[in-house]
PDB file of N, CA and C in Angstrom:
ATOM      1  N   LEU A  16      52.798   4.901 -11.893  1.00 63.00           N
ATOM      2  CA  LEU A  16      51.604   4.515 -12.586  1.00 63.00           C
ATOM      3  C   LEU A  16      51.102   3.133 -12.134  1.00 63.00           C
ATOM      4  N   ARG A  17      52.018   2.212 -11.951  1.00 71.00           N
ATOM      5  CA  ARG A  17      51.631   0.891 -11.483  1.00 71.00           C
ATOM      6  C   ARG A  17      51.075   0.944 -10.070  1.00 71.00           C
ATOM      7  N   LEU A  18      51.533   1.847  -9.297  1.00 72.00           N
ATOM      8  CA  LEU A  18      51.045   1.987  -7.924  1.00 72.00           C
ATOM      9  C   LEU A  18      49.564   2.375  -7.913  1.00 72.00           C
ATOM     10  N   PHE A  19      49.159   3.222  -8.848  1.00 75.00           N
ATOM     11  CA  PHE A  19      47.739   3.611  -8.945  1.00 75.00           C
ATOM     12  C   PHE A  19      46.874   2.434  -9.391  1.00 75.00           C
ATOM     13  N   LYS A  20      47.406   1.644 -10.334  1.00 77.00           N
ATOM     14  CA  LYS A  20      46.658   0.468 -10.769  1.00 77.00           C
ATOM     15  C   LYS A  20      46.504  -0.527  -9.615  1.00 77.00           C
ATOM     16  N   LEU A  21      47.535  -0.692  -8.848  1.00 70.00           N
ATOM     17  CA  LEU A  21      47.480  -1.588  -7.691  1.00 70.00           C
ATOM     18  C   LEU A  21      46.463  -1.085  -6.670  1.00 70.00           C
ATOM     19  N   ALA A  22      46.383   0.218  -6.482  1.00 74.00           N
ATOM     20  CA  ALA A  22      45.406   0.788  -5.564  1.00 74.00           C
ATOM     21  C   ALA A  22      43.986   0.537  -6.058  1.00 74.00           C
ATOM     22  N   LYS A  23      43.790   0.642  -7.378  1.00 76.00           N
ATOM     23  CA  LYS A  23      42.468   0.353  -7.938  1.00 76.00           C
ATOM     24  C   LYS A  23      42.078  -1.109  -7.723  1.00 76.00           C
ATOM     25  N   VAL A  24      43.022  -1.998  -7.919  1.00 71.00           N
ATOM     26  CA  VAL A  24      42.756  -3.430  -7.730  1.00 71.00           C
ATOM     27  C   VAL A  24      42.416  -3.700  -6.271  1.00 71.00           C
ATOM     28  N   LEU A  25      43.140  -3.073  -5.372  1.00 66.00           N
ATOM     29  CA  LEU A  25      42.857  -3.264  -3.946  1.00 66.00           C
ATOM     30  C   LEU A  25      41.466  -2.727  -3.584  1.00 66.00           C
ATOM     31  N   ARG A  26      41.050  -1.622  -4.173  1.00 72.00           N
ATOM     32  CA  ARG A  26      39.705  -1.080  -3.936  1.00 72.00           C
ATOM     33  C   ARG A  26      38.638  -2.053  -4.414  1.00 72.00           C
ATOM     34  N   VAL A  27      38.884  -2.698  -5.557  1.00 69.00           N
ATOM     35  CA  VAL A  27      37.930  -3.681  -6.076  1.00 69.00           C
ATOM     36  C   VAL A  27      37.822  -4.859  -5.105  1.00 69.00           C
ATOM     37  N   PHE A  28      38.951  -5.323  -4.584  1.00 66.00           N
ATOM     38  CA  PHE A  28      38.913  -6.428  -3.636  1.00 66.00           C
ATOM     39  C   PHE A  28      38.157  -6.052  -2.367  1.00 66.00           C
ATOM     40  N   ARG A  29      38.298  -4.826  -1.912  1.00 68.00           N
ATOM     41  CA  ARG A  29      37.546  -4.374  -0.731  1.00 68.00           C
ATOM     42  C   ARG A  29      36.047  -4.376  -1.010  1.00 68.00           C
ATOM     43  N   SER A  30      35.666  -3.889  -2.190  1.00 68.00           N
ATOM     44  CA  SER A  30      34.236  -3.857  -2.509  1.00 68.00           C
ATOM     45  C   SER A  30      33.678  -5.267  -2.681  1.00 68.00           C
ATOM     46  N   VAL A  31      34.451  -6.183  -3.238  1.00 65.00           N
ATOM     47  CA  VAL A  31      33.996  -7.574  -3.372  1.00 65.00           C
ATOM     48  C   VAL A  31      33.807  -8.187  -1.991  1.00 65.00           C
ATOM     49  N   ARG A  32      34.689  -7.908  -1.068  1.00 65.00           N
ATOM     50  CA  ARG A  32      34.554  -8.410   0.295  1.00 65.00           C
ATOM     51  C   ARG A  32      33.300  -7.827   0.942  1.00 65.00           C
ATOM     52  N   PHE A  33      33.031  -6.557   0.697  1.00 66.00           N
ATOM     53  CA  PHE A  33      31.814  -5.929   1.224  1.00 66.00           C
ATOM     54  C   PHE A  33      30.575  -6.610   0.649  1.00 66.00           C
ATOM     55  N   PHE A  34      30.606  -6.904  -0.666  1.00 72.00           N
ATOM     56  CA  PHE A  34      29.453  -7.550  -1.292  1.00 72.00           C
ATOM     57  C   PHE A  34      29.270  -8.973  -0.791  1.00 72.00           C
ATOM     58  N   SER A  35      30.347  -9.659  -0.463  1.00 76.00           N
ATOM     59  CA  SER A  35      30.192 -11.014   0.071  1.00 76.00           C
ATOM     60  C   SER A  35      29.560 -10.963   1.470  1.00 76.00           C
ATOM     61  N   GLU A  36      29.913  -9.977   2.264  1.00 76.00           N
ATOM     62  CA  GLU A  36      29.268  -9.820   3.572  1.00 76.00           C
ATOM     63  C   GLU A  36      27.809  -9.435   3.414  1.00 76.00           C
ATOM     64  N   LEU A  37      27.532  -8.586   2.435  1.00 75.00           N
ATOM     65  CA  LEU A  37      26.158  -8.205   2.157  1.00 75.00           C
ATOM     66  C   LEU A  37      25.349  -9.416   1.673  1.00 75.00           C
ATOM     67  N   ARG A  38      25.972 -10.234   0.839  1.00 76.00           N
ATOM     68  CA  ARG A  38      25.307 -11.437   0.353  1.00 76.00           C
ATOM     69  C   ARG A  38      25.043 -12.402   1.504  1.00 76.00           C
ATOM     70  N   LEU A  39      25.972 -12.509   2.433  1.00 83.00           N
ATOM     71  CA  LEU A  39      25.788 -13.372   3.595  1.00 83.00           C
ATOM     72  C   LEU A  39      24.618 -12.887   4.453  1.00 83.00           C
ATOM     73  N   MET A  40      24.542 -11.577   4.673  1.00 84.00           N
ATOM     74  CA  MET A  40      23.413 -11.031   5.448  1.00 84.00           C
ATOM     75  C   MET A  40      22.096 -11.268   4.723  1.00 84.00           C
ATOM     76  N   PHE A  41      22.085 -11.091   3.419  1.00 83.00           N
ATOM     77  CA  PHE A  41      20.873 -11.307   2.621  1.00 83.00           C
ATOM     78  C   PHE A  41      20.447 -12.776   2.676  1.00 83.00           C
ATOM     79  N   ASP A  42      21.414 -13.692   2.595  1.00 86.00           N
ATOM     80  CA  ASP A  42      21.099 -15.122   2.691  1.00 86.00           C
ATOM     81  C   ASP A  42      20.531 -15.477   4.066  1.00 86.00           C
ATOM     82  N   CYS A  43      21.062 -14.871   5.100  1.00 90.00           N
ATOM     83  CA  CYS A  43      20.546 -15.129   6.454  1.00 90.00           C
ATOM     84  C   CYS A  43      19.106 -14.624   6.603  1.00 90.00           C
ATOM     85  N   ILE A  44      18.827 -13.463   6.056  1.00 88.00           N
ATOM     86  CA  ILE A  44      17.469 -12.914   6.130  1.00 88.00           C
ATOM     87  C   ILE A  44      16.505 -13.804   5.348  1.00 88.00           C
ATOM     88  N   LEU A  45      16.907 -14.229   4.154  1.00 86.00           N
ATOM     89  CA  LEU A  45      16.044 -15.111   3.367  1.00 86.00           C
ATOM     90  C   LEU A  45      15.838 -16.455   4.056  1.00 86.00           C
ATOM     91  N   GLY A  46      16.855 -16.962   4.718  1.00 88.00           N
ATOM     92  CA  GLY A  46      16.731 -18.219   5.441  1.00 88.00           C
ATOM     93  C   GLY A  46      15.789 -18.122   6.629  1.00 88.00           C
ATOM     94  N   SER A  47      15.706 -16.958   7.239  1.00 93.00           N
ATOM     95  CA  SER A  47      14.816 -16.802   8.392  1.00 93.00           C
ATOM     96  C   SER A  47      13.376 -16.515   7.982  1.00 93.00           C
ATOM     97  N   LEU A  48      13.130 -16.198   6.718  1.00 90.00           N
ATOM     98  CA  LEU A  48      11.760 -15.938   6.262  1.00 90.00           C
ATOM     99  C   LEU A  48      10.888 -17.182   6.360  1.00 90.00           C
ATOM    100  N   VAL A  49      11.455 -18.355   6.164  1.00 90.00           N
ATOM    101  CA  VAL A  49      10.684 -19.594   6.280  1.00 90.00           C
ATOM    102  C   VAL A  49      10.186 -19.754   7.715  1.00 90.00           C
ATOM    103  N   SER A  50      11.043 -19.505   8.673  1.00 94.00           N
ATOM    104  CA  SER A  50      10.632 -19.587  10.083  1.00 94.00           C
ATOM    105  C   SER A  50       9.584 -18.531  10.411  1.00 94.00           C
ATOM    106  N   LEU A  51       9.719 -17.354   9.832  1.00 94.00           N
ATOM    107  CA  LEU A  51       8.748 -16.292  10.066  1.00 94.00           C
ATOM    108  C   LEU A  51       7.370 -16.671   9.536  1.00 94.00           C
ATOM    109  N   VAL A  52       7.333 -17.280   8.361  1.00 95.00           N
ATOM    110  CA  VAL A  52       6.053 -17.710   7.790  1.00 95.00           C
ATOM    111  C   VAL A  52       5.409 -18.768   8.678  1.00 95.00           C
ATOM    112  N   TRP A  53       6.193 -19.704   9.178  1.00 96.00           N
ATOM    113  CA  TRP A  53       5.632 -20.726  10.061  1.00 96.00           C
ATOM    114  C   TRP A  53       5.158 -20.128  11.381  1.00 96.00           C
ATOM    115  N   CYS A  54       5.848 -19.113  11.882  1.00 95.00           N
ATOM    116  CA  CYS A  54       5.389 -18.433  13.112  1.00 95.00           C
ATOM    117  C   CYS A  54       4.047 -17.750  12.874  1.00 95.00           C
ATOM    118  N   PHE A  55       3.908 -17.062  11.746  1.00 93.00           N
ATOM    119  CA  PHE A  55       2.623 -16.434  11.419  1.00 93.00           C
ATOM    120  C   PHE A  55       1.523 -17.478  11.271  1.00 93.00           C
ATOM    121  N   ALA A  56       1.847 -18.605  10.640  1.00 96.00           N
ATOM    122  CA  ALA A  56       0.855 -19.671  10.475  1.00 96.00           C
ATOM    123  C   ALA A  56       0.422 -20.206  11.834  1.00 96.00           C
ATOM    124  N   MET A  57       1.337 -20.331  12.767  1.00 96.00           N
ATOM    125  CA  MET A  57       0.988 -20.829  14.101  1.00 96.00           C
ATOM    126  C   MET A  57       0.122 -19.827  14.857  1.00 96.00           C
ATOM    127  N   VAL A  58       0.423 -18.544  14.741  1.00 94.00           N
ATOM    128  CA  VAL A  58      -0.391 -17.522  15.402  1.00 94.00           C
ATOM    129  C   VAL A  58      -1.805 -17.528  14.833  1.00 94.00           C
ATOM    130  N   VAL A  59      -1.929 -17.652  13.525  1.00 94.00           N
ATOM    131  CA  VAL A  59      -3.254 -17.688  12.900  1.00 94.00           C
ATOM    132  C   VAL A  59      -4.003 -18.947  13.319  1.00 94.00           C
ATOM    133  N   PHE A  60      -3.314 -20.077  13.405  1.00 96.00           N
ATOM    134  CA  PHE A  60      -3.958 -21.323  13.824  1.00 96.00           C
ATOM    135  C   PHE A  60      -4.460 -21.233  15.258  1.00 96.00           C
ATOM    136  N   VAL A  61      -3.651 -20.685  16.156  1.00 96.00           N
ATOM    137  CA  VAL A  61      -4.074 -20.542  17.558  1.00 96.00           C
ATOM    138  C   VAL A  61      -5.254 -19.577  17.653  1.00 96.00           C
ATOM    139  N   ALA A  62      -5.207 -18.482  16.909  1.00 95.00           N
ATOM    140  CA  ALA A  62      -6.338 -17.547  16.907  1.00 95.00           C
ATOM    141  C   ALA A  62      -7.589 -18.221  16.366  1.00 95.00           C
ATOM    142  N   TYR A  63      -7.438 -19.069  15.345  1.00 96.00           N
ATOM    143  CA  TYR A  63      -8.584 -19.786  14.784  1.00 96.00           C
ATOM    144  C   TYR A  63      -9.214 -20.721  15.808  1.00 96.00           C
ATOM    145  N   VAL A  64      -8.392 -21.473  16.508  1.00 97.00           N
ATOM    146  CA  VAL A  64      -8.910 -22.430  17.497  1.00 97.00           C
ATOM    147  C   VAL A  64      -9.647 -21.701  18.619  1.00 97.00           C
ATOM    148  N   PHE A  65      -9.042 -20.663  19.167  1.00 95.00           N
ATOM    149  CA  PHE A  65      -9.693 -19.949  20.259  1.00 95.00           C
ATOM    150  C   PHE A  65     -10.924 -19.187  19.780  1.00 95.00           C
ATOM    151  N   SER A  66     -10.873 -18.658  18.577  1.00 95.00           N
ATOM    152  CA  SER A  66     -12.050 -17.988  18.024  1.00 95.00           C
ATOM    153  C   SER A  66     -13.183 -18.980  17.843  1.00 95.00           C
ATOM    154  N   LEU A  67     -12.866 -20.151  17.376  1.00 96.00           N
ATOM    155  CA  LEU A  67     -13.870 -21.195  17.203  1.00 96.00           C
ATOM    156  C   LEU A  67     -14.502 -21.566  18.536  1.00 96.00           C
ATOM    157  N   LEU A  68     -13.686 -21.716  19.571  1.00 94.00           N
ATOM    158  CA  LEU A  68     -14.216 -22.040  20.898  1.00 94.00           C
ATOM    159  C   LEU A  68     -15.106 -20.926  21.450  1.00 94.00           C
ATOM    160  N   ILE A  69     -14.672 -19.698  21.293  1.00 92.00           N
ATOM    161  CA  ILE A  69     -15.446 -18.568  21.824  1.00 92.00           C
ATOM    162  C   ILE A  69     -16.762 -18.420  21.074  1.00 92.00           C
ATOM    163  N   VAL A  70     -16.709 -18.503  19.739  1.00 92.00           N
ATOM    164  CA  VAL A  70     -17.925 -18.344  18.938  1.00 92.00           C
ATOM    165  C   VAL A  70     -18.906 -19.478  19.230  1.00 92.00           C
ATOM    166  N   GLN A  71     -18.403 -20.700  19.373  1.00 92.00           N
ATOM    167  CA  GLN A  71     -19.285 -21.820  19.691  1.00 92.00           C
ATOM    168  C   GLN A  71     -19.910 -21.646  21.073  1.00 92.00           C
ATOM    169  N   GLY A  72     -19.156 -21.159  22.033  1.00 88.00           N
ATOM    170  CA  GLY A  72     -19.702 -20.909  23.368  1.00 88.00           C
ATOM    171  C   GLY A  72     -20.775 -19.828  23.359  1.00 88.00           C
ATOM    172  N   ILE A  73     -20.533 -18.768  22.633  1.00 86.00           N
ATOM    173  CA  ILE A  73     -21.508 -17.684  22.539  1.00 86.00           C
ATOM    174  C   ILE A  73     -22.764 -18.171  21.828  1.00 86.00           C
ATOM    175  N   ALA A  74     -22.600 -18.917  20.735  1.00 87.00           N
ATOM    176  CA  ALA A  74     -23.759 -19.428  19.993  1.00 87.00           C
ATOM    177  C   ALA A  74     -24.581 -20.378  20.857  1.00 87.00           C
ATOM    178  N   HIS A  75     -23.904 -21.216  21.626  1.00 86.00           N
ATOM    179  CA  HIS A  75     -24.615 -22.145  22.506  1.00 86.00           C
ATOM    180  C   HIS A  75     -25.418 -21.390  23.567  1.00 86.00           C
ATOM    181  N   ASP A  76     -24.793 -20.411  24.182  1.00 81.00           N
ATOM    182  CA  ASP A  76     -25.486 -19.651  25.223  1.00 81.00           C
ATOM    183  C   ASP A  76     -26.627 -18.824  24.645  1.00 81.00           C
ATOM    184  N   LEU A  77     -26.448 -18.283  23.449  1.00 81.00           N
ATOM    185  CA  LEU A  77     -27.540 -17.533  22.818  1.00 81.00           C
ATOM    186  C   LEU A  77     -28.706 -18.462  22.477  1.00 81.00           C
ATOM    187  N   ARG A  78     -28.392 -19.668  22.031  1.00 83.00           N
ATOM    188  CA  ARG A  78     -29.432 -20.629  21.699  1.00 83.00           C
ATOM    189  C   ARG A  78     -30.202 -21.063  22.949  1.00 83.00           C
ATOM    190  N   MET A  79     -29.501 -21.130  24.078  1.00 81.00           N
ATOM    191  CA  MET A  79     -30.163 -21.511  25.328  1.00 81.00           C
ATOM    192  C   MET A  79     -31.035 -20.382  25.866  1.00 81.00           C
ATOM    193  N   GLY A  80     -30.806 -19.165  25.410  1.00 73.00           N
ATOM    194  CA  GLY A  80     -31.663 -18.038  25.745  1.00 73.00           C
ATOM    195  C   GLY A  80     -31.461 -17.475  27.141  1.00 73.00           C
ATOM    196  N   HIS A  81     -30.210 -17.339  27.550  1.00 62.00           N
ATOM    197  CA  HIS A  81     -29.952 -16.700  28.846  1.00 62.00           C
ATOM    198  C   HIS A  81     -30.434 -15.254  28.795  1.00 62.00           C
ATOM    199  N   GLY A  82     -31.155 -14.848  29.807  1.00 59.00           N
ATOM    200  CA  GLY A  82     -31.742 -13.504  29.822  1.00 59.00           C
ATOM    201  C   GLY A  82     -30.730 -12.397  29.952  1.00 59.00           C
ATOM    202  N   SER A  83     -29.629 -12.630  30.672  1.00 65.00           N
ATOM    203  CA  SER A  83     -28.636 -11.575  30.883  1.00 65.00           C
ATOM    204  C   SER A  83     -27.788 -11.315  29.639  1.00 65.00           C
ATOM    205  N   TYR A  84     -27.938 -12.133  28.626  1.00 66.00           N
ATOM    206  CA  TYR A  84     -27.212 -11.929  27.387  1.00 66.00           C
ATOM    207  C   TYR A  84     -27.780 -10.770  26.570  1.00 66.00           C
ATOM    208  N   ARG A  85     -29.004 -10.435  26.789  1.00 71.00           N
ATOM    209  CA  ARG A  85     -29.674  -9.441  25.944  1.00 71.00           C
ATOM    210  C   ARG A  85     -28.979  -8.084  25.966  1.00 71.00           C
ATOM    211  N   GLU A  86     -28.343  -7.752  27.071  1.00 73.00           N
ATOM    212  CA  GLU A  86     -27.708  -6.427  27.165  1.00 73.00           C
ATOM    213  C   GLU A  86     -26.387  -6.349  26.391  1.00 73.00           C
ATOM    214  N   VAL A  87     -25.724  -7.481  26.202  1.00 80.00           N
ATOM    215  CA  VAL A  87     -24.441  -7.467  25.480  1.00 80.00           C
ATOM    216  C   VAL A  87     -24.494  -8.239  24.165  1.00 80.00           C
ATOM    217  N   GLU A  88     -25.687  -8.692  23.782  1.00 83.00           N
ATOM    218  CA  GLU A  88     -25.799  -9.541  22.598  1.00 83.00           C
ATOM    219  C   GLU A  88     -25.330  -8.835  21.331  1.00 83.00           C
ATOM    220  N   GLU A  89     -25.727  -7.583  21.154  1.00 85.00           N
ATOM    221  CA  GLU A  89     -25.325  -6.863  19.941  1.00 85.00           C
ATOM    222  C   GLU A  89     -23.815  -6.668  19.872  1.00 85.00           C
ATOM    223  N   GLU A  90     -23.220  -6.328  21.014  1.00 86.00           N
ATOM    224  CA  GLU A  90     -21.764  -6.135  21.029  1.00 86.00           C
ATOM    225  C   GLU A  90     -21.038  -7.457  20.769  1.00 86.00           C
ATOM    226  N   LEU A  91     -21.533  -8.532  21.374  1.00 86.00           N
ATOM    227  CA  LEU A  91     -20.912  -9.831  21.164  1.00 86.00           C
ATOM    228  C   LEU A  91     -21.001 -10.259  19.708  1.00 86.00           C
ATOM    229  N   LEU A  92     -22.161 -10.060  19.099  1.00 86.00           N
ATOM    230  CA  LEU A  92     -22.312 -10.441  17.701  1.00 86.00           C
ATOM    231  C   LEU A  92     -21.480  -9.558  16.784  1.00 86.00           C
ATOM    232  N   ALA A  93     -21.263  -8.309  17.181  1.00 87.00           N
ATOM    233  CA  ALA A  93     -20.415  -7.429  16.375  1.00 87.00           C
ATOM    234  C   ALA A  93     -18.950  -7.876  16.419  1.00 87.00           C
ATOM    235  N   GLU A  94     -18.488  -8.348  17.577  1.00 88.00           N
ATOM    236  CA  GLU A  94     -17.094  -8.767  17.722  1.00 88.00           C
ATOM    237  C   GLU A  94     -16.892 -10.240  17.377  1.00 88.00           C
ATOM    238  N   PHE A  95     -17.844 -11.098  17.769  1.00 89.00           N
ATOM    239  CA  PHE A  95     -17.687 -12.543  17.616  1.00 89.00           C
ATOM    240  C   PHE A  95     -18.878 -13.161  16.895  1.00 89.00           C
ATOM    241  N   GLY A  96     -19.406 -12.493  15.890  1.00 89.00           N
ATOM    242  CA  GLY A  96     -20.557 -13.002  15.155  1.00 89.00           C
ATOM    243  C   GLY A  96     -20.213 -14.170  14.261  1.00 89.00           C
ATOM    244  N   SER A  97     -18.968 -14.280  13.856  1.00 93.00           N
ATOM    245  CA  SER A  97     -18.508 -15.408  13.046  1.00 93.00           C
ATOM    246  C   SER A  97     -17.086 -15.750  13.479  1.00 93.00           C
ATOM    247  N   VAL A  98     -16.591 -16.860  12.976  1.00 95.00           N
ATOM    248  CA  VAL A  98     -15.231 -17.265  13.331  1.00 95.00           C
ATOM    249  C   VAL A  98     -14.222 -16.252  12.787  1.00 95.00           C
ATOM    250  N   GLY A  99     -14.469 -15.733  11.592  1.00 94.00           N
ATOM    251  CA  GLY A  99     -13.570 -14.726  11.024  1.00 94.00           C
ATOM    252  C   GLY A  99     -13.536 -13.448  11.844  1.00 94.00           C
ATOM    253  N   GLN A 100     -14.712 -12.998  12.281  1.00 94.00           N
ATOM    254  CA  GLN A 100     -14.754 -11.796  13.122  1.00 94.00           C
ATOM    255  C   GLN A 100     -14.079 -12.055  14.460  1.00 94.00           C
ATOM    256  N   GLY A 101     -14.269 -13.258  14.995  1.00 94.00           N
ATOM    257  CA  GLY A 101     -13.599 -13.609  16.248  1.00 94.00           C
ATOM    258  C   GLY A 101     -12.094 -13.646  16.106  1.00 94.00           C
ATOM    259  N   MET A 102     -11.629 -14.213  14.983  1.00 95.00           N
ATOM    260  CA  MET A 102     -10.181 -14.221  14.738  1.00 95.00           C
ATOM    261  C   MET A 102      -9.639 -12.808  14.625  1.00 95.00           C
ATOM    262  N   LEU A 103     -10.385 -11.956  13.921  1.00 94.00           N
ATOM    263  CA  LEU A 103      -9.946 -10.568  13.778  1.00 94.00           C
ATOM    264  C   LEU A 103      -9.887  -9.877  15.135  1.00 94.00           C
ATOM    265  N   ALA A 104     -10.888 -10.108  15.969  1.00 93.00           N
ATOM    266  CA  ALA A 104     -10.892  -9.494  17.302  1.00 93.00           C
ATOM    267  C   ALA A 104      -9.718  -9.998  18.136  1.00 93.00           C
ATOM    268  N   LEU A 105      -9.442 -11.299  18.070  1.00 93.00           N
ATOM    269  CA  LEU A 105      -8.323 -11.849  18.842  1.00 93.00           C
ATOM    270  C   LEU A 105      -6.977 -11.378  18.302  1.00 93.00           C
ATOM    271  N   LEU A 106      -6.836 -11.312  16.981  1.00 92.00           N
ATOM    272  CA  LEU A 106      -5.572 -10.834  16.419  1.00 92.00           C
ATOM    273  C   LEU A 106      -5.357  -9.349  16.709  1.00 92.00           C
ATOM    274  N   LYS A 107      -6.462  -8.569  16.693  1.00 92.00           N
ATOM    275  CA  LYS A 107      -6.318  -7.153  17.049  1.00 92.00           C
ATOM    276  C   LYS A 107      -5.917  -7.020  18.514  1.00 92.00           C
ATOM    277  N   SER A 108      -6.475  -7.849  19.373  1.00 91.00           N
ATOM    278  CA  SER A 108      -6.103  -7.796  20.786  1.00 91.00           C
ATOM    279  C   SER A 108      -4.659  -8.227  20.989  1.00 91.00           C
ATOM    280  N   THR A 109      -4.206  -9.188  20.202  1.00 89.00           N
ATOM    281  CA  THR A 109      -2.844  -9.696  20.338  1.00 89.00           C
ATOM    282  C   THR A 109      -1.812  -8.691  19.848  1.00 89.00           C
ATOM    283  N   THR A 110      -2.102  -8.027  18.757  1.00 89.00           N
ATOM    284  CA  THR A 110      -1.102  -7.149  18.152  1.00 89.00           C
ATOM    285  C   THR A 110      -1.206  -5.692  18.592  1.00 89.00           C
ATOM    286  N   GLY A 111      -2.149  -5.374  19.442  1.00 87.00           N
ATOM    287  CA  GLY A 111      -2.259  -4.014  19.935  1.00 87.00           C
ATOM    288  C   GLY A 111      -3.196  -3.142  19.137  1.00 87.00           C
ATOM    289  N   GLY A 112      -3.914  -3.702  18.178  1.00 86.00           N
ATOM    290  CA  GLY A 112      -4.867  -2.916  17.409  1.00 86.00           C
ATOM    291  C   GLY A 112      -6.114  -2.580  18.210  1.00 86.00           C
ATOM    292  N   ASN A 113      -6.399  -3.386  19.198  1.00 86.00           N
ATOM    293  CA  ASN A 113      -7.539  -3.187  20.071  1.00 86.00           C
ATOM    294  C   ASN A 113      -7.077  -3.541  21.479  1.00 86.00           C
ATOM    295  N   ASP A 114      -7.501  -2.791  22.456  1.00 87.00           N
ATOM    296  CA  ASP A 114      -7.105  -3.072  23.835  1.00 87.00           C
ATOM    297  C   ASP A 114      -7.710  -4.398  24.277  1.00 87.00           C
ATOM    298  N   TRP A 115      -6.884  -5.298  24.813  1.00 87.00           N
ATOM    299  CA  TRP A 115      -7.393  -6.608  25.205  1.00 87.00           C
ATOM    300  C   TRP A 115      -8.370  -6.505  26.359  1.00 87.00           C
ATOM    301  N   GLY A 116      -8.290  -5.430  27.137  1.00 88.00           N
ATOM    302  CA  GLY A 116      -9.216  -5.237  28.253  1.00 88.00           C
ATOM    303  C   GLY A 116     -10.651  -5.074  27.784  1.00 88.00           C
ATOM    304  N   GLU A 117     -10.838  -4.417  26.640  1.00 87.00           N
ATOM    305  CA  GLU A 117     -12.191  -4.240  26.104  1.00 87.00           C
ATOM    306  C   GLU A 117     -12.795  -5.587  25.709  1.00 87.00           C
ATOM    307  N   THR A 118     -11.999  -6.423  25.056  1.00 86.00           N
ATOM    308  CA  THR A 118     -12.484  -7.744  24.663  1.00 86.00           C
ATOM    309  C   THR A 118     -12.756  -8.598  25.889  1.00 86.00           C
ATOM    310  N   TYR A 119     -11.891  -8.510  26.881  1.00 88.00           N
ATOM    311  CA  TYR A 119     -12.096  -9.270  28.112  1.00 88.00           C
ATOM    312  C   TYR A 119     -13.355  -8.806  28.834  1.00 88.00           C
ATOM    313  N   ASP A 120     -13.556  -7.496  28.927  1.00 87.00           N
ATOM    314  CA  ASP A 120     -14.762  -6.981  29.580  1.00 87.00           C
ATOM    315  C   ASP A 120     -16.024  -7.437  28.865  1.00 87.00           C
ATOM    316  N   LEU A 121     -16.000  -7.430  27.544  1.00 85.00           N
ATOM    317  CA  LEU A 121     -17.149  -7.876  26.774  1.00 85.00           C
ATOM    318  C   LEU A 121     -17.445  -9.351  27.032  1.00 85.00           C
ATOM    319  N   LEU A 122     -16.408 -10.179  27.048  1.00 84.00           N
ATOM    320  CA  LEU A 122     -16.623 -11.615  27.286  1.00 84.00           C
ATOM    321  C   LEU A 122     -16.953 -11.917  28.735  1.00 84.00           C
ATOM    322  N   SER A 123     -16.444 -11.116  29.668  1.00 84.00           N
ATOM    323  CA  SER A 123     -16.740 -11.378  31.077  1.00 84.00           C
ATOM    324  C   SER A 123     -18.164 -10.952  31.455  1.00 84.00           C
ATOM    325  N   ARG A 124     -18.756 -10.030  30.704  1.00 79.00           N
ATOM    326  CA  ARG A 124     -20.144  -9.626  30.990  1.00 79.00           C
ATOM    327  C   ARG A 124     -21.148 -10.671  30.498  1.00 79.00           C
ATOM    328  N   SER A 125     -20.700 -11.587  29.660  1.00 72.00           N
ATOM    329  CA  SER A 125     -21.609 -12.627  29.180  1.00 72.00           C
ATOM    330  C   SER A 125     -21.740 -13.705  30.239  1.00 72.00           C
ATOM    331  N   PRO A 126     -22.890 -14.347  30.357  1.00 65.00           N
ATOM    332  CA  PRO A 126     -23.105 -15.310  31.424  1.00 65.00           C
ATOM    333  C   PRO A 126     -22.344 -16.618  31.242  1.00 65.00           C
ATOM    334  N   GLY A 127     -21.942 -16.955  30.029  1.00 60.00           N
ATOM    335  CA  GLY A 127     -21.273 -18.244  29.787  1.00 60.00           C
ATOM    336  C   GLY A 127     -19.836 -18.133  30.024  1.00 60.00           C
TER     337      GLY A 127
END
């Protein structure tokens, strides 16, 4: 009878050891979430800066009235009409939501 009780106690110790390893893995995942948030913040910041540059360049060229812009103006305004739309276009190109070649072709057809 005591042998069975000892076996039960040993099973409890095994499960506690398993839970401590599980707790360690959980702590590691939670510790890496801070770095993940900062990585996302950096990606959004870089997309914001480049979107701002692209939108300002397009707005400047549209204001100057380049004639060759007329053929791609609607597409450019649809993709880069505002900084938010530009960020969305760049993030879609970065993450695979939109083929980056399409965005590149659209920007390369513009005269600026």
